[in-house]
């Protein structure tokens, strides 16, 4: 039984940007299911997060084979909620998955072989109850498999109709340029790159954004709030219900990342944000979206309220030169 009726004015609430040179547009804010959608998480909270996202015009949900815990669980949670609430809206959604990190034991359970990637996408489709994903990513570079094999497999998935578009994640600028070339030669252009990018991690500014901009490839940064550090949440210590305190594993931040040095920067950033009519989380998202080579920014949330809060960034994504300089001097 379908109980969910999405908000009718959802598309008026969101702005959409074209993804590189492609025909497809993404919402300025997209939702990732890396954490908070595992077996250990409350299903009704997961449902509320997805409803809040779609009701606000977020048409893009990002997953991967290993999201959970345990690995695979986020795709299962998504599959259940998709079946119950979102099936009628499949054509309004961009759903992505990835493979690259360890998913099963043995030599075929990670990295970038054709053997691994083909099996992994088949498993992901089954867990999510989908016929195809909109975007399939190679999740991280594989130093031991040729780009011809890995990119050739992405091309194969598109030709088989199991993915509409393909992308890469965490490839550096040189690896990205090489992957783009191979994909172009195969006739399946690279749609998008998913790098880690936040005020605290700016490596993409040293070459990657230029490669993407020059080649008409979109960009969707992940962990734009540095997993919650770039919010008000840790200003008075580490709350019990925070990601840093929950020891979720699989790359989630731990307490030792919440240093005095970081928090003192966040406090200063927050003061500047207030002058802009924002909080630090909203400013951190706007700051990424100021660059038009960025297609969308990929957030995670543990509660629907966080998403509602973050979405308010959209009313101010412009920065003055003085604000940008102040941010740079705070970040040091
Ligand atoms: N390609 C890759 O290798 C890769 C790697 C990592 C992530 N990703 C993708 O990127 C997505 C986002 O990553 P992320 O979850 O690390 O992003 P993030 O947005 O930097 O961090 C999300 C966390 O920040 C806190 N938060 C979010 N909005 C808030 C707000 N308005 N006020 C206060 N706190 C707020 C919440 O922490 P609490 O949970 O503590 O409440 C939330 O869980 C993932 O879901 C995944 O799709 C991709």
Coordinates of N, CA and C in Angstrom, one line a residue, residues 197-198 202-210 287 290:
X197 N 35.5 16.8 -0.7 CA 35.9 18.2 -0.8 C 35.1 19.0 0.2
X198 N 35.8 19.7 1.0 CA 35.2 20.6 2.0 C 36.1 21.7 2.4
X202 N 40.9 20.5 0.6 CA 40.7 21.3 -0.6 C 41.6 20.8 -1.8
X203 N 41.9 19.5 -1.7 CA 42.8 19.0 -2.8 C 42.3 19.1 -4.2
X204 N 41.0 19.1 -4.3 CA 40.4 19.2 -5.7 C 40.8 20.5 -6.4
X205 N 41.1 21.6 -5.6 CA 41.4 22.9 -6.2 C 42.8 22.8 -6.9
X206 N 43.6 21.8 -6.6 CA 44.9 21.7 -7.2 C 44.9 20.9 -8.5
X207 N 44.1 21.2 -9.4 CA 44.1 20.5 -10.7 C 42.9 19.7 -11.1
X208 N 42.2 19.0 -10.1 CA 41.1 18.2 -10.5 C 39.9 19.0 -11.0
X209 N 39.6 20.1 -10.4 CA 38.4 20.9 -10.9 C 38.7 21.4 -12.3
X210 N 39.9 21.7 -12.5 CA 40.3 22.2 -13.9 C 40.1 21.1 -14.9
X287 N 29.6 27.5 0.1 CA 31.0 27.8 -0.3 C 31.4 26.8 -1.4
X290 N 29.6 27.7 -4.8 CA 29.9 29.0 -5.4 C 30.6 28.8 -6.8

